[in-house]
Amino acid sequence: MFTLLQQAHVISPEDLGLKDILLCGEKIAAIEEKIEIPAGWNIKVIDMEGKTVIPGLIDSHIHLIGGGGEGGPATRTPEVLLSKVTRCGVTTVIGLLGTDGNTRHMESLLAKARGLEDEGLSTFIYAGAYQIPTPTITGSVRSDIILIDKIIGAGEIAVSDHRSAQPTREDLQKLLAEARVGGMLSGKAGIVDFHMGDGTRGLKDIKYVMENTEIPYTQCVPTHVNRNPHLFEEALEWAKAGGYMDITSGVSPASGSAHAVKPSKAIRRAIDSGVPLNRILMSSDGNGSVPVFDEQGNTIGVGVANQKSMFTEIQDAVLEEKISLSDAVQIVSTNVARAYKLKNKGNIIVGFDADLVVLDKNLAIQQVWAKGQLMVENGNPIVFGTFENL
Ligand code: ZN
């Protein structure tokens, strides 16, 4: 039941220096200079010399039951597997549907989230898909958020994209209002996650709603903001005005998005242009499709985004962009937990969930702990999902 991690360099995300961390079941029980083990206690002790411990990563945009399908049924992307998530340092996920809200269902997403939770992750989901009216379980976004524990907001709602339902400003306004009040009544964030497409409208419609209603900027999170330079510039202004900007780690020139701003460079540019650090978020878009369109909008190829990119971009942010580990880690843990009001997540604090990633001197992942359970050892998963070995 007890595990003692001895003399780890703790980035909580605050740099706490060398500490002992005592885990008790799913929780962090103590963080001290030195923790003495009472005689006769059966405690597993792990030497952390030379290791750095950061909070487990929170991936707030991941297609748990797959997505895609833009190139026909054969291009529907596969479900997420437990070890593919944990090996990337991710211990909490927020799952969602995508383009396909017809052959993918909210009920399946909820069941998948429950399954992954049973397998050791912490999981949440959004109500909805690209389209408006958007799919729900109870018949309304507001009721879904209030009545279903795992549903914490709505998404991903597509705007400025040829695959969207072409929502009007009034549509967006009503959806945001539903999610906001649903969030208030249930003590959740009620955030709307907006899929930003490559269209020229960019953030204009969402911005209009924010400027013409009482709904605060923080009620929504525009994502994929690094997909082209124009949208990225708009997102910088949006974030300086008080909104969140969600960089997609799976969208970069290296992964085939020629016009994208590389995520680690996007973080550097956001910081340099004066965006407050706590307004910058990053998620993977894992298991979503990465369709390639020709100039007429025909699908000419489809790839699948993976979760790995999130940690790789954090490494690049530290090693290439010279962002401190403490700052970089906040973008994928602390900031996300605060934005989405995830209790006991995103910090290494006594009483919080024991979601930890242990890094070596080269910032490579050595261990991953999810709610106190060791999921990854020496960089390799040791716990697998129920049917992973088939
Ligand atoms: Zn999307």
mmCIF file of C-alpha atoms and ligand atoms in Angstrom:
data_model
loop_
_atom_site.group_PDB
_atom_site.id
_atom_site.type_symbol
_atom_site.label_atom_id
_atom_site.label_comp_id
_atom_site.label_asym_id
_atom_site.label_seq_id
_atom_site.Cartn_x
_atom_site.Cartn_y
_atom_site.Cartn_z
ATOM 1 C CA MET A 1 0.000 0.000 0.000
ATOM 2 C CA PHE A 2 2.897 2.402 0.713
ATOM 3 C CA THR A 3 5.696 3.270 -1.702
ATOM 4 C CA LEU A 4 8.557 5.631 -0.906
ATOM 5 C CA LEU A 5 10.309 7.406 -3.771
ATOM 6 C CA GLN A 6 13.601 8.524 -2.256
ATOM 7 C CA GLN A 7 15.490 11.691 -3.174
ATOM 8 C CA ALA A 8 13.776 12.587 -6.422
ATOM 9 C CA HIS A 9 14.179 16.001 -8.025
ATOM 10 C CA VAL A 10 10.564 17.144 -7.809
ATOM 11 C CA ILE A 11 9.060 19.540 -10.351
ATOM 12 C CA SER A 12 5.628 19.959 -8.817
ATOM 13 C CA PRO A 13 5.578 22.034 -11.290
ATOM 14 C CA GLU A 14 7.445 24.280 -8.850
ATOM 15 C CA ASP A 15 11.072 23.153 -8.550
ATOM 16 C CA LEU A 16 11.101 21.688 -5.014
ATOM 17 C CA GLY A 17 14.640 20.309 -5.205
ATOM 18 C CA LEU A 18 15.406 16.839 -3.808
ATOM 19 C CA LYS A 19 12.531 15.294 -1.849
ATOM 20 C CA ASP A 20 11.185 11.991 -0.623
ATOM 21 C CA ILE A 21 7.643 11.274 -1.842
ATOM 22 C CA LEU A 22 5.445 8.811 0.032
ATOM 23 C CA LEU A 23 2.603 7.264 -1.947
ATOM 24 C CA CYS A 24 -0.323 5.657 -0.137
ATOM 25 C CA GLY A 25 -2.702 3.771 -2.401
ATOM 26 C CA GLU A 26 -3.858 6.184 -5.090
ATOM 27 C CA LYS A 27 -2.662 9.329 -3.303
ATOM 28 C CA ILE A 28 0.436 11.333 -2.488
ATOM 29 C CA ALA A 29 0.670 11.006 1.300
ATOM 30 C CA ALA A 30 3.781 13.066 2.100
ATOM 31 C CA ILE A 31 6.543 15.115 0.503
ATOM 32 C CA GLU A 32 9.492 15.816 2.821
ATOM 33 C CA GLU A 33 13.248 16.383 2.791
ATOM 34 C CA LYS A 34 13.623 12.942 4.312
ATOM 35 C CA ILE A 35 10.921 10.479 5.317
ATOM 36 C CA GLU A 36 11.909 7.907 7.961
ATOM 37 C CA ILE A 37 10.206 4.540 7.726
ATOM 38 C CA PRO A 38 8.839 3.412 11.092
ATOM 39 C CA ALA A 39 10.294 0.068 12.193
ATOM 40 C CA GLY A 40 8.179 -2.910 11.195
ATOM 41 C CA TRP A 41 6.372 -1.091 8.369
ATOM 42 C CA ASN A 42 6.286 -2.875 5.057
ATOM 43 C CA ILE A 43 7.086 -0.114 2.588
ATOM 44 C CA LYS A 44 8.458 -0.516 -0.926
ATOM 45 C CA VAL A 45 11.432 1.866 -1.289
ATOM 46 C CA ILE A 46 12.659 3.071 -4.689
ATOM 47 C CA ASP A 47 15.906 5.027 -5.058
ATOM 48 C CA MET A 48 15.337 8.054 -7.295
ATOM 49 C CA GLU A 49 18.908 9.331 -7.433
ATOM 50 C CA GLY A 50 19.484 11.248 -10.656
ATOM 51 C CA LYS A 51 15.779 11.152 -11.507
ATOM 52 C CA THR A 52 13.283 13.978 -11.955
ATOM 53 C CA VAL A 53 9.592 13.608 -11.129
ATOM 54 C CA ILE A 54 6.897 15.650 -12.875
ATOM 55 C CA PRO A 55 3.073 15.475 -12.673
ATOM 56 C CA GLY A 56 1.406 12.950 -15.012
ATOM 57 C CA LEU A 57 0.420 14.480 -18.325
ATOM 58 C CA ILE A 58 -3.240 15.324 -19.011
ATOM 59 C CA ASP A 59 -4.321 14.877 -22.615
ATOM 60 C CA SER A 60 -7.451 16.971 -23.031
ATOM 61 C CA HIS A 61 -8.201 16.032 -26.637
ATOM 62 C CA ILE A 62 -7.962 12.378 -27.527
ATOM 63 C CA HIS A 63 -10.208 10.202 -29.697
ATOM 64 C CA LEU A 64 -10.624 7.276 -27.298
ATOM 65 C CA ILE A 65 -12.851 5.210 -29.590
ATOM 66 C CA GLY A 66 -11.119 6.450 -32.730
ATOM 67 C CA GLY A 67 -12.372 9.029 -35.163
ATOM 68 C CA GLY A 68 -11.810 9.912 -38.772
ATOM 69 C CA GLY A 69 -13.662 8.257 -41.605
ATOM 70 C CA GLU A 70 -13.256 11.257 -43.934
ATOM 71 C CA GLY A 71 -11.968 8.951 -46.654
ATOM 72 C CA GLY A 72 -14.804 6.411 -46.236
ATOM 73 C CA PRO A 73 -15.414 3.637 -43.703
ATOM 74 C CA ALA A 74 -12.004 2.038 -44.262
ATOM 75 C CA THR A 75 -10.396 5.201 -42.881
ATOM 76 C CA ARG A 76 -12.124 5.077 -39.488
ATOM 77 C CA THR A 77 -9.268 5.203 -36.979
ATOM 78 C CA PRO A 78 -8.786 2.581 -34.226
ATOM 79 C CA GLU A 79 -9.551 2.752 -30.484
ATOM 80 C CA VAL A 80 -6.952 3.890 -27.981
ATOM 81 C CA LEU A 81 -5.094 1.178 -26.044
ATOM 82 C CA LEU A 82 -4.042 1.654 -22.421
ATOM 83 C CA SER A 83 -0.297 1.120 -22.808
ATOM 84 C CA LYS A 84 -0.099 3.414 -25.844
ATOM 85 C CA VAL A 85 -1.268 6.213 -23.552
ATOM 86 C CA THR A 86 0.743 5.437 -20.436
ATOM 87 C CA ARG A 87 4.041 4.966 -22.288
ATOM 88 C CA CYS A 88 3.739 8.633 -23.357
ATOM 89 C CA GLY A 89 3.544 9.838 -19.752
ATOM 90 C CA VAL A 90 -0.207 10.471 -19.943
ATOM 91 C CA THR A 91 -2.215 9.520 -16.843
ATOM 92 C CA THR A 92 -5.443 11.489 -17.431
ATOM 93 C CA VAL A 93 -7.421 11.799 -20.657
ATOM 94 C CA ILE A 94 -10.442 13.739 -21.862
ATOM 95 C CA GLY A 95 -11.985 11.731 -24.692
ATOM 96 C CA LEU A 96 -14.176 12.920 -27.527
ATOM 97 C CA LEU A 97 -15.874 12.072 -30.819
ATOM 98 C CA GLY A 98 -14.860 13.901 -33.993
ATOM 99 C CA THR A 99 -16.087 14.307 -37.564
ATOM 100 C CA ASP A 100 -18.243 11.194 -37.306
ATOM 101 C CA GLY A 101 -21.107 11.664 -34.860
ATOM 102 C CA ASN A 102 -23.238 9.080 -36.691
ATOM 103 C CA THR A 103 -21.425 5.744 -36.585
ATOM 104 C CA ARG A 104 -19.558 6.747 -33.386
ATOM 105 C CA HIS A 105 -21.716 7.199 -30.342
ATOM 106 C CA MET A 106 -21.601 8.967 -27.008
ATOM 107 C CA GLU A 107 -22.604 5.739 -25.247
ATOM 108 C CA SER A 108 -19.592 3.908 -26.704
ATOM 109 C CA LEU A 109 -17.296 6.766 -25.712
ATOM 110 C CA LEU A 110 -18.634 6.690 -22.151
ATOM 111 C CA ALA A 111 -18.136 2.916 -21.927
ATOM 112 C CA LYS A 112 -14.590 3.200 -23.290
ATOM 113 C CA ALA A 113 -13.759 5.915 -20.745
ATOM 114 C CA ARG A 114 -15.083 3.704 -17.953
ATOM 115 C CA GLY A 115 -13.019 0.783 -19.253
ATOM 116 C CA LEU A 116 -9.796 2.803 -19.319
ATOM 117 C CA GLU A 117 -10.556 4.067 -15.813
ATOM 118 C CA ASP A 118 -10.895 0.433 -14.644
ATOM 119 C CA GLU A 119 -7.555 -0.298 -16.313
ATOM 120 C CA GLY A 120 -5.869 2.472 -14.288
ATOM 121 C CA LEU A 121 -6.176 5.804 -16.101
ATOM 122 C CA SER A 122 -8.234 8.808 -15.006
ATOM 123 C CA THR A 123 -10.773 9.568 -17.678
ATOM 124 C CA PHE A 124 -13.321 12.216 -18.643
ATOM 125 C CA ILE A 125 -15.253 12.910 -21.844
ATOM 126 C CA TYR A 126 -17.054 15.662 -23.724
ATOM 127 C CA ALA A 127 -20.630 15.515 -24.978
ATOM 128 C CA GLY A 128 -20.911 16.068 -28.715
ATOM 129 C CA ALA A 129 -19.092 15.733 -32.008
ATOM 130 C CA TYR A 130 -18.263 18.096 -34.904
ATOM 131 C CA GLN A 131 -21.891 18.822 -35.725
ATOM 132 C CA ILE A 132 -24.597 21.057 -34.256
ATOM 133 C CA PRO A 133 -27.120 19.972 -32.988
ATOM 134 C CA THR A 134 -24.515 17.809 -31.356
ATOM 135 C CA PRO A 135 -24.975 14.214 -30.131
ATOM 136 C CA THR A 136 -25.635 13.727 -26.425
ATOM 137 C CA ILE A 137 -26.792 10.906 -24.153
ATOM 138 C CA THR A 138 -29.654 12.593 -22.344
ATOM 139 C CA GLY A 139 -30.868 14.878 -25.131
ATOM 140 C CA SER A 140 -29.043 18.049 -24.104
ATOM 141 C CA VAL A 141 -25.476 19.116 -23.475
ATOM 142 C CA ARG A 142 -26.567 20.808 -20.291
ATOM 143 C CA SER A 143 -28.187 17.655 -18.874
ATOM 144 C CA ASP A 144 -25.284 15.459 -19.966
ATOM 145 C CA ILE A 145 -22.858 17.626 -18.004
ATOM 146 C CA ILE A 146 -25.109 17.769 -14.962
ATOM 147 C CA LEU A 147 -26.179 14.112 -14.887
ATOM 148 C CA ILE A 148 -23.241 12.088 -16.185
ATOM 149 C CA ASP A 149 -20.148 12.134 -13.984
ATOM 150 C CA LYS A 150 -17.587 11.674 -16.731
ATOM 151 C CA ILE A 151 -18.977 14.391 -19.003
ATOM 152 C CA ILE A 152 -17.264 17.683 -18.161
ATOM 153 C CA GLY A 153 -18.045 19.823 -21.208
ATOM 154 C CA ALA A 154 -18.844 19.714 -24.923
ATOM 155 C CA GLY A 155 -16.657 19.041 -27.927
ATOM 156 C CA GLU A 156 -15.183 18.862 -30.330
ATOM 157 C CA ILE A 157 -17.451 21.297 -32.146
ATOM 158 C CA ALA A 158 -16.066 22.153 -35.579
ATOM 159 C CA VAL A 159 -15.862 25.767 -36.707
ATOM 160 C CA SER A 160 -14.172 27.419 -39.658
ATOM 161 C CA ASP A 161 -13.914 24.053 -41.408
ATOM 162 C CA HIS A 162 -15.489 22.500 -44.522
ATOM 163 C CA ARG A 163 -16.373 19.465 -42.339
ATOM 164 C CA SER A 164 -18.310 21.553 -39.791
ATOM 165 C CA ALA A 165 -22.102 21.937 -39.652
ATOM 166 C CA GLN A 166 -21.502 25.591 -40.559
ATOM 167 C CA PRO A 167 -22.872 26.748 -37.190
ATOM 168 C CA THR A 168 -24.202 30.273 -36.951
ATOM 169 C CA ARG A 169 -23.071 32.630 -34.237
ATOM 170 C CA GLU A 170 -26.391 32.032 -32.552
ATOM 171 C CA ASP A 171 -25.785 28.260 -32.602
ATOM 172 C CA LEU A 172 -22.412 28.759 -30.914
ATOM 173 C CA GLN A 173 -23.867 31.164 -28.391
ATOM 174 C CA LYS A 174 -26.603 28.716 -27.359
ATOM 175 C CA LEU A 175 -24.210 25.809 -27.058
ATOM 176 C CA LEU A 176 -21.793 27.820 -24.927
ATOM 177 C CA ALA A 177 -24.655 28.904 -22.682
ATOM 178 C CA GLU A 178 -25.819 25.282 -22.248
ATOM 179 C CA ALA A 179 -22.322 24.119 -21.357
ATOM 180 C CA ARG A 180 -21.697 27.028 -19.006
ATOM 181 C CA VAL A 181 -24.840 26.548 -16.949
ATOM 182 C CA GLY A 182 -24.414 22.756 -17.014
ATOM 183 C CA GLY A 183 -20.924 23.240 -15.650
ATOM 184 C CA MET A 184 -22.097 25.623 -12.932
ATOM 185 C CA LEU A 185 -24.874 23.345 -11.737
ATOM 186 C CA SER A 186 -22.591 20.317 -11.575
ATOM 187 C CA GLY A 187 -19.416 21.994 -10.272
ATOM 188 C CA LYS A 188 -17.559 21.183 -13.489
ATOM 189 C CA ALA A 189 -15.793 23.387 -16.026
ATOM 190 C CA GLY A 190 -18.493 23.101 -18.720
ATOM 191 C CA ILE A 191 -15.926 24.039 -21.320
ATOM 192 C CA VAL A 192 -16.613 23.815 -25.045
ATOM 193 C CA ASP A 193 -13.694 22.442 -27.037
ATOM 194 C CA PHE A 194 -13.724 24.004 -30.520
ATOM 195 C CA HIS A 195 -12.034 22.209 -33.382
ATOM 196 C CA MET A 196 -10.516 25.031 -35.436
ATOM 197 C CA GLY A 197 -10.332 24.239 -39.130
ATOM 198 C CA ASP A 198 -8.239 25.809 -41.872
ATOM 199 C CA GLY A 199 -11.007 28.189 -42.988
ATOM 200 C CA THR A 200 -10.509 31.920 -43.270
ATOM 201 C CA ARG A 201 -13.090 32.713 -40.562
ATOM 202 C CA GLY A 202 -10.724 31.430 -37.894
ATOM 203 C CA LEU A 203 -11.687 32.605 -34.410
ATOM 204 C CA LYS A 204 -13.998 35.408 -35.617
ATOM 205 C CA ASP A 205 -17.322 33.732 -34.821
ATOM 206 C CA ILE A 206 -16.303 32.585 -31.341
ATOM 207 C CA LYS A 207 -14.807 35.967 -30.604
ATOM 208 C CA TYR A 208 -18.016 37.642 -31.669
ATOM 209 C CA VAL A 209 -19.962 35.552 -29.150
ATOM 210 C CA MET A 210 -17.538 36.427 -26.363
ATOM 211 C CA GLU A 211 -17.709 40.111 -27.164
ATOM 212 C CA ASN A 212 -21.504 40.203 -27.417
ATOM 213 C CA THR A 213 -22.604 38.031 -24.503
ATOM 214 C CA GLU A 214 -21.722 37.722 -20.820
ATOM 215 C CA ILE A 215 -19.976 34.375 -21.438
ATOM 216 C CA PRO A 216 -16.305 34.610 -20.425
ATOM 217 C CA TYR A 217 -13.442 33.763 -22.795
ATOM 218 C CA THR A 218 -12.433 30.895 -20.523
ATOM 219 C CA GLN A 219 -15.687 29.015 -21.258
ATOM 220 C CA CYS A 220 -14.171 27.588 -24.409
ATOM 221 C CA VAL A 221 -10.893 26.207 -25.653
ATOM 222 C CA PRO A 222 -10.066 26.594 -29.336
ATOM 223 C CA THR A 223 -7.799 23.712 -30.346
ATOM 224 C CA HIS A 224 -5.470 22.938 -33.297
ATOM 225 C CA VAL A 225 -4.504 26.646 -33.159
ATOM 226 C CA ASN A 226 -1.032 25.910 -34.538
ATOM 227 C CA ARG A 227 -2.396 24.361 -37.750
ATOM 228 C CA ASN A 228 -1.539 27.424 -39.859
ATOM 229 C CA PRO A 229 0.307 30.711 -39.260
ATOM 230 C CA HIS A 230 -2.752 32.913 -39.651
ATOM 231 C CA LEU A 231 -4.844 31.007 -37.074
ATOM 232 C CA PHE A 232 -1.868 30.917 -34.747
ATOM 233 C CA GLU A 233 -1.512 34.712 -34.844
ATOM 234 C CA GLU A 234 -5.222 35.049 -34.059
ATOM 235 C CA ALA A 235 -4.865 32.601 -31.160
ATOM 236 C CA LEU A 236 -2.049 34.677 -29.654
ATOM 237 C CA GLU A 237 -4.348 37.725 -29.575
ATOM 238 C CA TRP A 238 -7.214 35.595 -28.230
ATOM 239 C CA ALA A 239 -5.028 34.295 -25.382
ATOM 240 C CA LYS A 240 -3.748 37.786 -24.572
ATOM 241 C CA ALA A 241 -7.392 38.867 -24.300
ATOM 242 C CA GLY A 242 -7.956 36.200 -21.630
ATOM 243 C CA GLY A 243 -8.736 32.971 -23.519
ATOM 244 C CA TYR A 244 -6.979 29.613 -23.565
ATOM 245 C CA MET A 245 -5.078 28.459 -26.640
ATOM 246 C CA ASP A 246 -4.715 24.719 -27.137
ATOM 247 C CA ILE A 247 -1.747 23.714 -29.274
ATOM 248 C CA THR A 248 -2.117 20.302 -30.934
ATOM 249 C CA SER A 249 1.100 18.334 -30.581
ATOM 250 C CA GLY A 250 0.075 15.948 -33.370
ATOM 251 C CA VAL A 251 -0.100 18.820 -35.874
ATOM 252 C CA SER A 252 3.356 19.765 -37.092
ATOM 253 C CA PRO A 253 5.342 19.988 -40.323
ATOM 254 C CA ALA A 254 7.058 16.692 -39.418
ATOM 255 C CA SER A 255 3.704 14.875 -39.251
ATOM 256 C CA GLY A 256 2.662 16.082 -42.698
ATOM 257 C CA SER A 257 0.953 19.399 -41.881
ATOM 258 C CA ALA A 258 3.218 21.545 -44.035
ATOM 259 C CA HIS A 259 1.783 24.903 -42.910
ATOM 260 C CA ALA A 260 1.649 24.098 -39.190
ATOM 261 C CA VAL A 261 3.711 25.841 -36.518
ATOM 262 C CA LYS A 262 5.809 23.174 -34.789
ATOM 263 C CA PRO A 263 4.256 22.779 -31.292
ATOM 264 C CA SER A 264 7.448 23.396 -29.286
ATOM 265 C CA LYS A 265 8.113 26.538 -31.338
ATOM 266 C CA ALA A 266 4.479 27.587 -30.878
ATOM 267 C CA ILE A 267 5.004 27.455 -27.101
ATOM 268 C CA ARG A 268 8.142 29.593 -27.402
ATOM 269 C CA ARG A 269 6.383 32.112 -29.642
ATOM 270 C CA ALA A 270 3.360 32.336 -27.337
ATOM 271 C CA ILE A 271 5.551 33.036 -24.305
ATOM 272 C CA ASP A 272 7.677 35.567 -26.209
ATOM 273 C CA SER A 273 4.627 37.415 -27.496
ATOM 274 C CA GLY A 274 3.313 37.956 -23.971
ATOM 275 C CA VAL A 275 0.686 35.236 -23.597
ATOM 276 C CA PRO A 276 0.438 34.378 -19.865
ATOM 277 C CA LEU A 277 1.812 30.862 -19.304
ATOM 278 C CA ASN A 278 -1.409 29.696 -17.654
ATOM 279 C CA ARG A 279 -3.326 30.376 -20.879
ATOM 280 C CA ILE A 280 -1.221 27.938 -22.925
ATOM 281 C CA LEU A 281 -2.404 24.311 -23.183
ATOM 282 C CA MET A 282 -1.317 21.386 -25.334
ATOM 283 C CA SER A 283 -3.147 18.177 -26.281
ATOM 284 C CA SER A 284 -2.392 15.344 -28.705
ATOM 285 C CA ASP A 285 -5.474 14.796 -30.926
ATOM 286 C CA GLY A 286 -4.400 11.169 -30.463
ATOM 287 C CA ASN A 287 -6.122 8.546 -32.634
ATOM 288 C CA GLY A 288 -7.797 11.282 -34.625
ATOM 289 C CA SER A 289 -7.420 11.114 -38.371
ATOM 290 C CA VAL A 290 -5.053 13.400 -40.171
ATOM 291 C CA PRO A 291 -6.776 13.629 -43.553
ATOM 292 C CA VAL A 292 -4.940 15.194 -46.453
ATOM 293 C CA PHE A 293 -7.154 17.142 -48.870
ATOM 294 C CA ASP A 294 -6.418 18.415 -52.361
ATOM 295 C CA GLU A 295 -7.326 21.963 -53.404
ATOM 296 C CA GLN A 296 -10.880 20.915 -54.303
ATOM 297 C CA GLY A 297 -11.417 19.460 -50.821
ATOM 298 C CA ASN A 298 -11.155 15.810 -51.948
ATOM 299 C CA THR A 299 -9.539 13.449 -49.454
ATOM 300 C CA ILE A 300 -6.299 12.165 -50.962
ATOM 301 C CA GLY A 301 -4.809 10.435 -47.918
ATOM 302 C CA VAL A 302 -5.401 9.728 -44.225
ATOM 303 C CA GLY A 303 -3.004 9.267 -41.310
ATOM 304 C CA VAL A 304 -3.550 8.740 -37.569
ATOM 305 C CA ALA A 305 -2.305 11.128 -34.874
ATOM 306 C CA ASN A 306 -0.512 9.516 -31.928
ATOM 307 C CA GLN A 307 -0.090 10.497 -28.306
ATOM 308 C CA LYS A 308 3.681 10.314 -28.351
ATOM 309 C CA SER A 309 3.997 13.794 -29.817
ATOM 310 C CA MET A 310 2.845 15.470 -26.596
ATOM 311 C CA PHE A 311 5.852 14.411 -24.575
ATOM 312 C CA THR A 312 8.249 14.761 -27.529
ATOM 313 C CA GLU A 313 7.207 18.383 -27.973
ATOM 314 C CA ILE A 314 7.737 19.051 -24.270
ATOM 315 C CA GLN A 315 11.247 17.596 -24.593
ATOM 316 C CA ASP A 316 11.858 19.848 -27.619
ATOM 317 C CA ALA A 317 10.455 22.858 -25.765
ATOM 318 C CA VAL A 318 13.024 22.307 -22.995
ATOM 319 C CA LEU A 319 16.032 21.118 -25.000
ATOM 320 C CA GLU A 320 15.659 23.207 -28.172
ATOM 321 C CA GLU A 321 13.526 26.190 -27.171
ATOM 322 C CA LYS A 322 15.180 26.575 -23.744
ATOM 323 C CA ILE A 323 11.897 26.730 -21.842
ATOM 324 C CA SER A 324 12.307 25.599 -18.227
ATOM 325 C CA LEU A 325 10.995 22.121 -17.431
ATOM 326 C CA SER A 326 8.761 23.707 -14.793
ATOM 327 C CA ASP A 327 7.111 25.982 -17.386
ATOM 328 C CA ALA A 328 6.867 23.304 -20.063
ATOM 329 C CA VAL A 329 5.279 20.780 -17.711
ATOM 330 C CA GLN A 330 2.527 23.226 -16.711
ATOM 331 C CA ILE A 331 1.307 23.350 -20.313
ATOM 332 C CA VAL A 332 0.458 19.631 -20.275
ATOM 333 C CA SER A 333 -0.559 19.205 -16.623
ATOM 334 C CA THR A 334 -1.187 22.062 -14.192
ATOM 335 C CA ASN A 335 -2.769 24.478 -16.671
ATOM 336 C CA VAL A 336 -4.996 21.753 -18.085
ATOM 337 C CA ALA A 337 -6.190 20.611 -14.661
ATOM 338 C CA ARG A 338 -7.071 24.204 -13.730
ATOM 339 C CA ALA A 339 -8.781 25.052 -17.013
ATOM 340 C CA TYR A 340 -10.937 21.909 -16.888
ATOM 341 C CA LYS A 341 -11.372 21.943 -13.081
ATOM 342 C CA LEU A 342 -9.977 18.429 -12.648
ATOM 343 C CA LYS A 343 -9.801 17.842 -8.913
ATOM 344 C CA ASN A 344 -6.562 16.525 -7.375
ATOM 345 C CA LYS A 345 -4.780 16.583 -10.737
ATOM 346 C CA GLY A 346 -1.915 18.473 -12.335
ATOM 347 C CA ASN A 347 0.327 19.072 -9.313
ATOM 348 C CA ILE A 348 2.542 17.018 -7.037
ATOM 349 C CA ILE A 349 0.921 17.999 -3.754
ATOM 350 C CA VAL A 350 0.032 16.027 -0.633
ATOM 351 C CA GLY A 351 -3.521 14.694 -1.000
ATOM 352 C CA PHE A 352 -3.478 14.842 -4.796
ATOM 353 C CA ASP A 353 -3.636 11.724 -6.966
ATOM 354 C CA ALA A 354 -0.304 9.898 -7.319
ATOM 355 C CA ASP A 355 0.003 10.580 -11.070
ATOM 356 C CA LEU A 356 3.728 10.887 -11.679
ATOM 357 C CA VAL A 357 6.230 10.651 -14.514
ATOM 358 C CA VAL A 358 9.848 9.846 -13.656
ATOM 359 C CA LEU A 359 12.469 11.142 -16.089
ATOM 360 C CA ASP A 360 16.152 10.368 -16.478
ATOM 361 C CA LYS A 361 18.894 12.972 -17.043
ATOM 362 C CA ASN A 362 18.109 13.116 -20.773
ATOM 363 C CA LEU A 363 14.416 13.784 -20.074
ATOM 364 C CA ALA A 364 13.451 10.309 -21.261
ATOM 365 C CA ILE A 365 10.482 8.645 -19.515
ATOM 366 C CA GLN A 366 11.595 5.959 -17.074
ATOM 367 C CA GLN A 367 8.484 5.329 -14.987
ATOM 368 C CA VAL A 368 4.833 6.335 -15.105
ATOM 369 C CA TRP A 369 2.590 6.092 -12.052
ATOM 370 C CA ALA A 370 -1.169 6.444 -12.530
ATOM 371 C CA LYS A 371 -3.185 6.757 -9.306
ATOM 372 C CA GLY A 372 -0.348 5.082 -7.432
ATOM 373 C CA GLN A 373 0.011 2.161 -9.820
ATOM 374 C CA LEU A 374 3.320 1.668 -11.663
ATOM 375 C CA MET A 375 2.307 1.450 -15.346
ATOM 376 C CA VAL A 376 5.653 1.975 -17.086
ATOM 377 C CA GLU A 377 9.079 0.766 -15.922
ATOM 378 C CA ASN A 378 12.413 1.480 -17.685
ATOM 379 C CA GLY A 379 10.421 3.246 -20.400
ATOM 380 C CA ASN A 380 8.296 0.205 -21.211
ATOM 381 C CA PRO A 381 4.668 -0.467 -20.264
ATOM 382 C CA ILE A 382 4.230 -3.198 -17.662
ATOM 383 C CA VAL A 383 0.433 -2.933 -17.379
ATOM 384 C CA PHE A 384 -1.667 -3.636 -20.447
ATOM 385 C CA GLY A 385 -5.313 -3.197 -21.399
ATOM 386 C CA THR A 386 -7.560 -6.243 -21.247
ATOM 387 C CA PHE A 387 -7.210 -7.352 -24.888
ATOM 388 C CA GLU A 388 -3.875 -5.773 -25.771
ATOM 389 C CA ASN A 389 -1.981 -9.037 -25.896
ATOM 390 C CA LEU A 390 -4.288 -10.657 -28.439
HETATM 391 ZN ZN ZN B 1 -10.226 18.260 -34.278
#
